[in-house]
Coordinates of C-alpha atoms in Angstrom, one line a residue:
X1 CA -15.3 -27.6 -52.7
X2 CA -19.0 -27.5 -51.6
X3 CA -20.0 -27.4 -48.3
X4 CA -21.6 -30.3 -47.2
X5 CA -23.8 -31.6 -43.8
X6 CA -24.9 -34.1 -42.1
X7 CA -28.2 -33.0 -43.1
X8 CA -29.7 -30.4 -44.8
X9 CA -33.5 -28.9 -44.2
X10 CA -35.6 -27.2 -47.3
X11 CA -37.7 -24.8 -45.0
X12 CA -38.0 -23.4 -41.6
X13 CA -41.5 -23.6 -40.8
X14 CA -42.0 -25.1 -37.5
X15 CA -41.3 -28.3 -39.1
X16 CA -38.6 -27.2 -40.8
X17 CA -36.7 -25.6 -37.4
X18 CA -37.9 -28.7 -35.0
X19 CA -36.3 -31.2 -37.5
X20 CA -33.0 -29.3 -37.9
X21 CA -33.0 -28.7 -34.3
X22 CA -34.0 -32.5 -33.4
X23 CA -31.5 -33.9 -36.1
X24 CA -28.5 -31.1 -34.5
X25 CA -29.8 -32.7 -30.7
X26 CA -28.5 -36.3 -32.7
X27 CA -25.1 -35.1 -33.1
X28 CA -25.7 -34.1 -36.5
X29 CA -24.3 -31.0 -38.6
X30 CA -27.1 -29.5 -40.5
X31 CA -28.4 -26.4 -42.0
X32 CA -31.3 -24.9 -43.1
X33 CA -32.4 -23.2 -46.4
X34 CA -35.0 -20.4 -45.6
X35 CA -36.0 -18.3 -49.0
X36 CA -38.2 -15.9 -47.3
X37 CA -38.6 -15.5 -43.4
X38 CA -37.5 -17.8 -40.8
X39 CA -39.9 -19.3 -39.1
X40 CA -42.5 -19.6 -42.0
X41 CA -46.3 -19.6 -43.2
X42 CA -46.9 -20.2 -39.1
X43 CA -44.7 -17.7 -37.8
X44 CA -44.7 -15.0 -40.0
X45 CA -48.5 -14.5 -42.2
X46 CA -50.7 -17.8 -39.4
X47 CA -50.7 -18.9 -36.7
X48 CA -48.8 -15.7 -34.7
X49 CA -50.0 -13.2 -36.5
X50 CA -53.9 -14.2 -36.7
X51 CA -54.2 -15.6 -32.8
X52 CA -52.6 -11.8 -32.0
X53 CA -55.4 -10.3 -34.0
X54 CA -57.8 -12.4 -32.1
X55 CA -56.4 -12.0 -28.6
X56 CA -57.1 -8.0 -29.3
X57 CA -60.6 -9.2 -30.4
X58 CA -61.3 -11.2 -27.3
X59 CA -59.8 -7.9 -25.4
X60 CA -62.5 -5.8 -26.9
X61 CA -65.4 -8.4 -26.5
X62 CA -64.5 -8.4 -22.7
X63 CA -64.8 -5.0 -22.8
X64 CA -67.7 -4.3 -24.2
X65 CA -69.4 -7.0 -22.5
X66 CA -67.7 -5.6 -18.7
X67 CA -71.1 -4.2 -17.7
X68 CA -72.4 -8.7 -17.5
X69 CA -68.9 -8.7 -14.6
X70 CA -70.1 -5.5 -13.2
X71 CA -67.5 -3.5 -14.1
X72 CA -68.3 -0.5 -15.7
X73 CA -66.6 1.3 -19.0
X74 CA -67.3 4.3 -20.9
X75 CA -66.4 2.6 -24.0
X76 CA -64.3 0.7 -25.7
X77 CA -62.9 1.2 -29.8
X78 CA -60.6 -0.7 -31.5
X79 CA -57.3 1.4 -32.7
X80 CA -56.4 -0.9 -35.6
X81 CA -53.0 1.1 -36.1
X82 CA -52.0 -0.3 -32.6
X83 CA -53.3 -3.7 -32.8
X84 CA -51.1 -4.0 -36.4
X85 CA -48.2 -2.7 -34.4
X86 CA -48.4 -4.7 -31.6
X87 CA -48.8 -7.8 -33.6
X88 CA -45.9 -7.1 -36.3
X89 CA -43.7 -6.8 -32.8
X90 CA -45.0 -9.5 -31.5
X91 CA -44.3 -11.7 -34.6
X92 CA -40.7 -10.1 -35.1
X93 CA -39.8 -10.9 -31.9
X94 CA -40.3 -14.3 -32.1
X95 CA -38.4 -14.4 -35.5
X96 CA -35.6 -13.0 -33.6
X97 CA -35.7 -15.4 -30.6
X98 CA -36.6 -18.6 -32.8
X99 CA -33.6 -16.9 -35.5
X100 CA -31.0 -17.4 -32.4
X101 CA -32.1 -20.7 -31.2
X102 CA -31.2 -22.5 -33.8
X103 CA -28.1 -21.1 -34.4
X104 CA -27.8 -21.8 -30.5
X105 CA -28.0 -25.3 -31.6
X106 CA -25.4 -24.9 -34.4
X107 CA -27.6 -24.7 -37.3
X108 CA -26.6 -22.6 -40.0
X109 CA -29.3 -20.7 -41.8
X110 CA -29.1 -20.6 -45.8
X111 CA -30.8 -17.7 -46.8
X112 CA -32.3 -18.5 -50.7
X113 CA -34.1 -20.8 -52.8
X114 CA -32.7 -24.6 -51.8
X115 CA -33.0 -26.4 -55.2
X116 CA -32.4 -30.3 -54.9
X117 CA -30.2 -31.2 -58.4
X118 CA -29.3 -35.0 -56.8
X119 CA -30.4 -36.9 -53.3
X120 CA -26.9 -35.5 -52.0
X121 CA -26.7 -32.1 -53.6
X122 CA -28.7 -28.8 -53.3
X123 CA -28.3 -25.4 -55.2
X124 CA -28.9 -22.6 -53.6
X125 CA -30.1 -19.4 -55.3
X126 CA -30.0 -16.3 -53.6
X127 CA -29.5 -12.4 -54.6
X128 CA -25.4 -13.5 -54.2
X129 CA -25.5 -16.1 -57.0
X130 CA -25.8 -19.7 -57.1
X131 CA -24.2 -22.3 -54.8
X132 CA -24.1 -25.7 -54.0
X133 CA -24.1 -27.8 -50.7
X134 CA -23.8 -31.1 -50.2
X135 CA -26.1 -33.4 -47.3
X136 CA -26.0 -36.9 -46.3
X137 CA -29.9 -36.4 -45.6
X138 CA -32.7 -34.0 -47.4
X139 CA -35.8 -33.1 -45.4
X140 CA -37.9 -31.3 -47.7
X141 CA -40.7 -29.0 -45.4
X142 CA -41.6 -26.8 -47.8
X143 CA -44.6 -25.6 -46.8
X144 CA -48.0 -24.4 -48.1
X145 CA -49.6 -22.0 -49.9
X146 CA -53.9 -20.5 -50.1
X147 CA -55.7 -22.1 -52.7
X148 CA -57.2 -19.8 -55.6
X149 CA -60.3 -19.8 -57.4
X150 CA -59.5 -19.5 -60.9
X151 CA -62.7 -17.5 -61.1
X152 CA -61.8 -14.9 -59.0
X153 CA -57.8 -15.3 -58.4
X154 CA -56.3 -13.1 -55.6
X155 CA -55.3 -9.4 -56.5
X156 CA -54.1 -8.4 -53.3
X157 CA -56.1 -5.7 -52.8
X158 CA -60.2 -6.6 -52.8
X159 CA -60.1 -10.3 -52.9
X160 CA -57.2 -11.3 -50.6
X161 CA -55.7 -13.9 -49.0
X162 CA -55.5 -14.7 -45.7
X163 CA -52.0 -13.3 -45.5
X164 CA -53.3 -9.7 -47.0
X165 CA -56.0 -10.5 -44.4
X166 CA -53.7 -10.4 -41.5
X167 CA -51.8 -6.9 -42.5
X168 CA -54.9 -4.4 -43.6
X169 CA -54.2 -0.5 -43.7
X170 CA -57.2 -0.3 -41.7
X171 CA -60.9 -2.0 -41.3
X172 CA -62.9 -2.7 -44.0
X173 CA -66.8 -1.6 -43.4
X174 CA -68.0 -5.0 -44.9
X175 CA -66.0 -8.5 -46.3
X176 CA -67.4 -11.5 -47.4
X177 CA -65.2 -14.6 -46.7
X178 CA -65.9 -17.8 -48.9
X179 CA -65.1 -20.6 -47.2
X180 CA -65.9 -21.8 -43.8
X181 CA -63.3 -23.3 -42.5
X182 CA -60.8 -22.3 -40.1
X183 CA -59.1 -19.3 -41.7
X184 CA -62.7 -18.1 -42.5
X185 CA -64.3 -18.5 -39.5
X186 CA -61.3 -16.8 -37.4
X187 CA -61.0 -14.3 -39.5
X188 CA -64.9 -13.4 -39.6
X189 CA -64.6 -13.1 -35.4
X190 CA -61.5 -11.0 -35.8
X191 CA -62.9 -8.6 -37.8
X192 CA -66.7 -8.9 -36.8
X193 CA -65.3 -7.6 -33.5
X194 CA -63.6 -4.8 -35.0
X195 CA -66.8 -3.6 -36.1
X196 CA -66.9 -4.7 -39.9
X197 CA -70.1 -6.9 -41.4
X198 CA -69.0 -10.2 -42.2
X199 CA -70.9 -12.9 -44.6
X200 CA -69.7 -16.2 -44.6
X201 CA -70.3 -18.4 -48.0
X202 CA -69.8 -21.8 -47.1
X203 CA -70.0 -24.3 -49.9
X204 CA -71.3 -27.4 -47.4
X205 CA -74.0 -27.8 -45.7
X206 CA -72.3 -25.9 -42.1
X207 CA -69.5 -24.2 -41.0
X208 CA -66.6 -26.5 -40.1
X209 CA -67.6 -28.8 -42.4
X210 CA -64.7 -30.6 -40.6
X211 CA -66.4 -31.6 -37.5
X212 CA -70.0 -32.9 -36.6
X213 CA -72.5 -31.2 -37.3
X214 CA -74.1 -29.8 -34.1
X215 CA -70.5 -28.1 -34.3
X216 CA -70.9 -26.1 -37.0
X217 CA -74.7 -25.4 -35.8
X218 CA -73.7 -24.0 -32.6
X219 CA -71.2 -21.8 -34.1
X220 CA -73.4 -20.5 -36.4
X221 CA -75.3 -19.4 -33.9
X222 CA -72.7 -17.8 -31.5
X223 CA -71.7 -16.1 -34.7
X224 CA -74.6 -14.6 -35.4
X225 CA -74.7 -12.8 -31.7
X226 CA -71.3 -11.4 -33.2
X227 CA -73.0 -9.8 -36.1
X228 CA -72.0 -12.1 -39.0
X229 CA -74.2 -13.7 -41.4
X230 CA -73.4 -18.0 -42.6
X231 CA -74.7 -18.9 -45.5
X232 CA -74.3 -22.3 -46.0
X233 CA -74.7 -24.8 -48.9
X234 CA -74.2 -22.0 -51.0
X235 CA -71.3 -21.4 -53.3
X236 CA -69.7 -17.9 -55.0
X237 CA -69.9 -17.9 -58.6
X238 CA -68.4 -14.6 -59.5
X239 CA -66.5 -11.6 -57.6
X240 CA -67.5 -8.4 -59.6
X241 CA -64.7 -5.4 -59.0
X242 CA -65.7 -2.5 -61.5
X243 CA -67.3 -0.9 -59.2
X244 CA -66.2 1.0 -56.0
X245 CA -67.2 -2.2 -53.8
X246 CA -67.0 -5.7 -54.7
X247 CA -70.4 -7.7 -55.6
X248 CA -70.0 -11.1 -54.6
X249 CA -72.4 -12.9 -56.9
X250 CA -73.6 -16.6 -55.1
X251 CA -74.8 -19.5 -57.3
X252 CA -78.6 -18.8 -56.4
X253 CA -78.5 -15.5 -57.5
X254 CA -78.3 -13.6 -54.6
X255 CA -75.4 -10.3 -54.8
X256 CA -73.6 -9.2 -51.3
X257 CA -71.2 -6.1 -51.8
X258 CA -68.6 -5.9 -49.6
X259 CA -65.2 -4.2 -49.6
X260 CA -63.1 -7.1 -49.8
X261 CA -63.5 -11.1 -50.2
X262 CA -61.7 -13.0 -48.0
X263 CA -60.6 -16.3 -50.5
X264 CA -59.6 -19.1 -47.1
X265 CA -60.9 -22.9 -49.2
X266 CA -58.2 -24.7 -48.2
X267 CA -54.7 -24.6 -48.6
X268 CA -51.9 -26.7 -50.9
X269 CA -48.5 -28.0 -50.7
X270 CA -46.0 -26.0 -51.9
X271 CA -43.4 -28.4 -53.7
X272 CA -40.5 -26.8 -56.2
X273 CA -40.8 -28.4 -59.6
X274 CA -37.4 -28.7 -60.1
X275 CA -36.8 -30.4 -57.5
X276 CA -39.7 -32.8 -57.8
X277 CA -38.2 -33.5 -61.2
X278 CA -34.0 -34.1 -60.8
X279 CA -35.3 -36.3 -57.4
X280 CA -38.4 -38.1 -60.0
X281 CA -40.6 -37.7 -56.5
X282 CA -43.3 -39.7 -56.2
X283 CA -46.5 -37.9 -55.4
X284 CA -50.2 -38.3 -54.3
X285 CA -51.9 -35.2 -55.5
X286 CA -50.5 -31.9 -55.0
X287 CA -48.2 -33.2 -52.0
X288 CA -45.1 -35.1 -51.5
X289 CA -45.7 -38.9 -51.4
X290 CA -44.4 -40.6 -48.3
X291 CA -44.6 -43.7 -46.1
X292 CA -44.6 -43.5 -42.1
X293 CA -41.4 -43.1 -41.6
X294 CA -41.5 -39.5 -44.0
X295 CA -39.5 -41.3 -46.5
X296 CA -39.9 -40.6 -49.8
X297 CA -39.5 -42.3 -53.5
X298 CA -35.9 -41.4 -53.2
X299 CA -33.2 -42.7 -50.2
X300 CA -31.9 -40.3 -48.0
X301 CA -34.6 -37.7 -49.1
X302 CA -37.9 -37.0 -46.6
X303 CA -40.5 -34.5 -46.5
X304 CA -42.9 -33.5 -43.5
X305 CA -45.3 -30.6 -42.8
X306 CA -48.0 -29.4 -45.2
X307 CA -45.7 -30.5 -48.2
X308 CA -46.5 -34.0 -47.7
X309 CA -50.3 -32.4 -46.8
X310 CA -51.3 -34.7 -44.3
X311 CA -52.8 -32.5 -41.2
X312 CA -51.4 -28.9 -42.2
X313 CA -51.7 -27.7 -38.7
X314 CA -48.2 -26.7 -37.3
X315 CA -48.1 -29.9 -34.0
X316 CA -48.8 -32.2 -37.2
X317 CA -45.1 -30.9 -38.6
X318 CA -43.9 -31.0 -35.1
X319 CA -44.6 -34.2 -34.9
X320 CA -43.4 -35.2 -38.4
X321 CA -40.6 -33.5 -37.5
X322 CA -39.6 -35.6 -34.8
X323 CA -40.1 -38.6 -36.9
X324 CA -38.3 -37.7 -40.1
X325 CA -34.9 -36.0 -38.1
X326 CA -35.2 -39.7 -36.1
X327 CA -34.6 -41.5 -39.5
X328 CA -32.3 -38.9 -40.9
X329 CA -29.8 -39.6 -38.9
X330 CA -30.0 -43.4 -38.6
X331 CA -32.7 -44.0 -36.5
X332 CA -36.0 -45.9 -37.0
X333 CA -38.9 -44.5 -36.1
X334 CA -42.5 -44.3 -37.8
X335 CA -45.6 -42.0 -37.1
X336 CA -48.3 -42.7 -35.0
X337 CA -52.1 -42.2 -35.7
X338 CA -52.7 -38.8 -36.9
X339 CA -56.2 -38.6 -35.8
X340 CA -54.6 -38.0 -32.4
X341 CA -53.2 -35.2 -33.4
X342 CA -55.3 -32.4 -31.9
X343 CA -57.6 -29.8 -33.9
X344 CA -57.7 -26.5 -33.2
X345 CA -60.1 -23.3 -33.8
X346 CA -59.6 -20.0 -32.5
X347 CA -62.8 -18.5 -32.7
X348 CA -65.4 -17.1 -30.4
X349 CA -65.8 -19.5 -28.9
X350 CA -62.8 -22.2 -29.3
X351 CA -63.3 -26.0 -30.8
X352 CA -61.0 -28.6 -30.3
X353 CA -61.4 -32.3 -30.9
X354 CA -58.8 -35.4 -31.0
X355 CA -59.7 -39.0 -32.3
X356 CA -62.7 -39.7 -34.2
X357 CA -65.7 -37.2 -33.6
X358 CA -69.5 -39.1 -34.4
X359 CA -69.6 -38.3 -37.7
X360 CA -66.4 -40.3 -38.5
X361 CA -68.0 -43.3 -36.0
X362 CA -71.3 -43.0 -37.9
X363 CA -69.2 -43.7 -41.1
X364 CA -67.4 -46.4 -39.9
X365 CA -70.5 -48.1 -38.4
X366 CA -69.4 -47.7 -35.4
X367 CA -71.1 -49.0 -32.2
X368 CA -70.6 -45.9 -29.6
X369 CA -71.8 -44.0 -26.7
X370 CA -71.8 -40.1 -27.1
X371 CA -71.1 -39.0 -22.7
X372 CA -71.9 -35.1 -22.8
X373 CA -70.9 -32.0 -20.4
X374 CA -72.4 -28.4 -20.6
X375 CA -70.1 -25.3 -19.4
X376 CA -73.2 -23.9 -18.0
X377 CA -73.8 -26.3 -15.3
X378 CA -69.6 -25.8 -14.7
X379 CA -68.9 -23.3 -11.4
X380 CA -65.7 -21.6 -13.0
X381 CA -67.3 -20.9 -16.4
X382 CA -70.1 -19.3 -15.2
X383 CA -67.9 -17.0 -12.6
X384 CA -66.2 -16.4 -15.6
X385 CA -69.5 -15.5 -17.7
X386 CA -68.4 -17.9 -20.4
X387 CA -71.1 -20.4 -20.7
X388 CA -71.7 -21.6 -24.5
X389 CA -70.8 -24.4 -25.5
X390 CA -70.1 -28.1 -24.3
X391 CA -67.8 -31.0 -24.6
X392 CA -68.8 -34.8 -26.1
X393 CA -66.9 -37.7 -25.4
X394 CA -67.1 -40.9 -27.8
X395 CA -67.1 -44.2 -26.5
X396 CA -67.1 -47.3 -28.4
X397 CA -69.0 -50.3 -27.0
X398 CA -67.0 -52.8 -28.6
X399 CA -64.0 -51.9 -26.8
X400 CA -65.1 -49.8 -23.8
X401 CA -62.6 -46.9 -24.1
X402 CA -63.0 -43.6 -25.3
X403 CA -61.9 -43.1 -29.4
X404 CA -62.5 -39.1 -29.3
X405 CA -63.2 -36.5 -27.6
X406 CA -64.9 -32.6 -29.2
X407 CA -65.3 -29.7 -27.5
X408 CA -66.9 -26.1 -28.4
X409 CA -66.5 -23.4 -25.6
X410 CA -64.3 -20.7 -24.2
X411 CA -60.4 -21.7 -24.3
X412 CA -61.2 -25.2 -25.3
X413 CA -57.9 -25.3 -27.2
X414 CA -55.8 -25.3 -23.5
X415 CA -57.8 -28.9 -23.0
X416 CA -57.0 -30.3 -26.3
X417 CA -53.8 -31.9 -24.9
X418 CA -55.3 -33.3 -21.5
X419 CA -58.4 -34.5 -24.6
X420 CA -55.7 -36.3 -25.9
X421 CA -54.8 -38.0 -22.7
X422 CA -58.6 -39.2 -22.4
X423 CA -58.3 -41.4 -25.9
X424 CA -58.2 -45.2 -24.9
X425 CA -59.2 -44.7 -21.2
X426 CA -61.6 -46.9 -19.8
X427 CA -64.4 -46.0 -16.7
X428 CA -61.1 -45.5 -14.4
X429 CA -61.8 -41.9 -15.4
X430 CA -63.5 -41.1 -11.8
X431 CA -60.1 -42.1 -10.5
X432 CA -58.8 -39.2 -12.0
X433 CA -58.8 -35.4 -10.2
X434 CA -59.7 -32.0 -11.4
X435 CA -58.8 -29.2 -9.6
X436 CA -62.5 -28.0 -8.6
X437 CA -63.3 -25.0 -9.5
X438 CA -62.0 -25.6 -13.1
X439 CA -63.5 -25.4 -16.4
X440 CA -61.6 -29.4 -17.1
X441 CA -64.1 -30.5 -15.0
X442 CA -66.6 -30.4 -17.9
X443 CA -64.1 -32.3 -20.0
X444 CA -64.1 -34.9 -16.9
X445 CA -67.9 -35.1 -16.7
X446 CA -68.5 -35.6 -20.5
X447 CA -66.2 -38.3 -20.2
X448 CA -68.0 -39.9 -17.1
X449 CA -71.5 -39.6 -19.1
X450 CA -69.8 -41.9 -22.0
X451 CA -69.4 -44.6 -19.1
X452 CA -73.0 -43.4 -17.4
X453 CA -71.4 -42.5 -14.3
X454 CA -71.7 -38.5 -14.6
X455 CA -72.5 -37.1 -11.3
X456 CA -74.3 -33.9 -12.4
X457 CA -76.4 -35.4 -15.4
X458 CA -79.5 -37.0 -14.6
X459 CA -79.6 -40.6 -15.4
X460 CA -80.3 -42.5 -18.6

């Protein structure tokens, strides 16, 4: 007789393991099926390793600029093998800890490929053979993979994805990054800091095109200081790998030589074809279609995270996991507004936003007032020599409430949660107390300015 669980989760990334633990906390018997490594893309070849490399790059830049702080350092250079070893140790440690955490909740981890053959039956294919298990409810958390460009597909050596970029054996002399979104810009910061000549090619008219134009323009200026060239409104038509270095040909006819070509033009949901066929899953393009309860068109089957193509963010998957777990165990929850899930980019400087930005408001025809505050006017930012960037708070005139915050500056990703709490607030922001001196004061200043109440901006 097949082993039976109240809930079976396929995929152990952020959404998958969170859903499994939440279901267990609600008293369900739970199994999670993972075909590769516990933790999924985020832990093993995404968020955690990339941020670990960025931390090393940031440390290197701090040391190189130590003289500005009155500290004399003879020299600073990257030890790439040690940087890579530290990254691997961080990832391995978290993976071991996460495995223990899942098991501590009495969730069974099953290694293998999970294929749903019926709404309550899953076939698990592993090296030991194929077995079947039964489930009261199923949560699909199968993640995503990098998008390839057919004209120059990944080869794992010269034309690489974000996965290979995190584990290069040596620092390349030069790198062309196709795509100026989150991953492309973060990796540009890593390798430029390490000494590589980096060129970003972005088809749209600015970097980080999902954010306001001022954000992209500011990033282009700061990237130039790091030695990063940003070619916007440009397309790569081909990559010639016949010589010693890759020749990247642009639509304009320009050619750039590079040792490595990172293609980072987005991610695509991973949806098992056999599962989709067996369940006759309704799709939304390449993603699994779900309602606001994360239910698919099949009763008892839910889908979350990158597989549903909503946020492509780990914390977005966490939010969806909470809702799906409650519903898969007899509850009744719905997802709130996705615009309130913070967006974060860990570049130099960082970018973070929540709610509506200016370009969204303009597209929707909203009448808004935009408050601004600058890090160069902040005491602690100046003390730390981290004065680049600003925060903008958007107020809807019709409701007199903050509806969005966009931030560019050092460590602004740490302010994203605080910015989220400002959404929906009124001029009573003046009643909130922020420590002085602290970087968080810039956030309050921007919100006050949206109401014309800023203490440190001249009257408008």
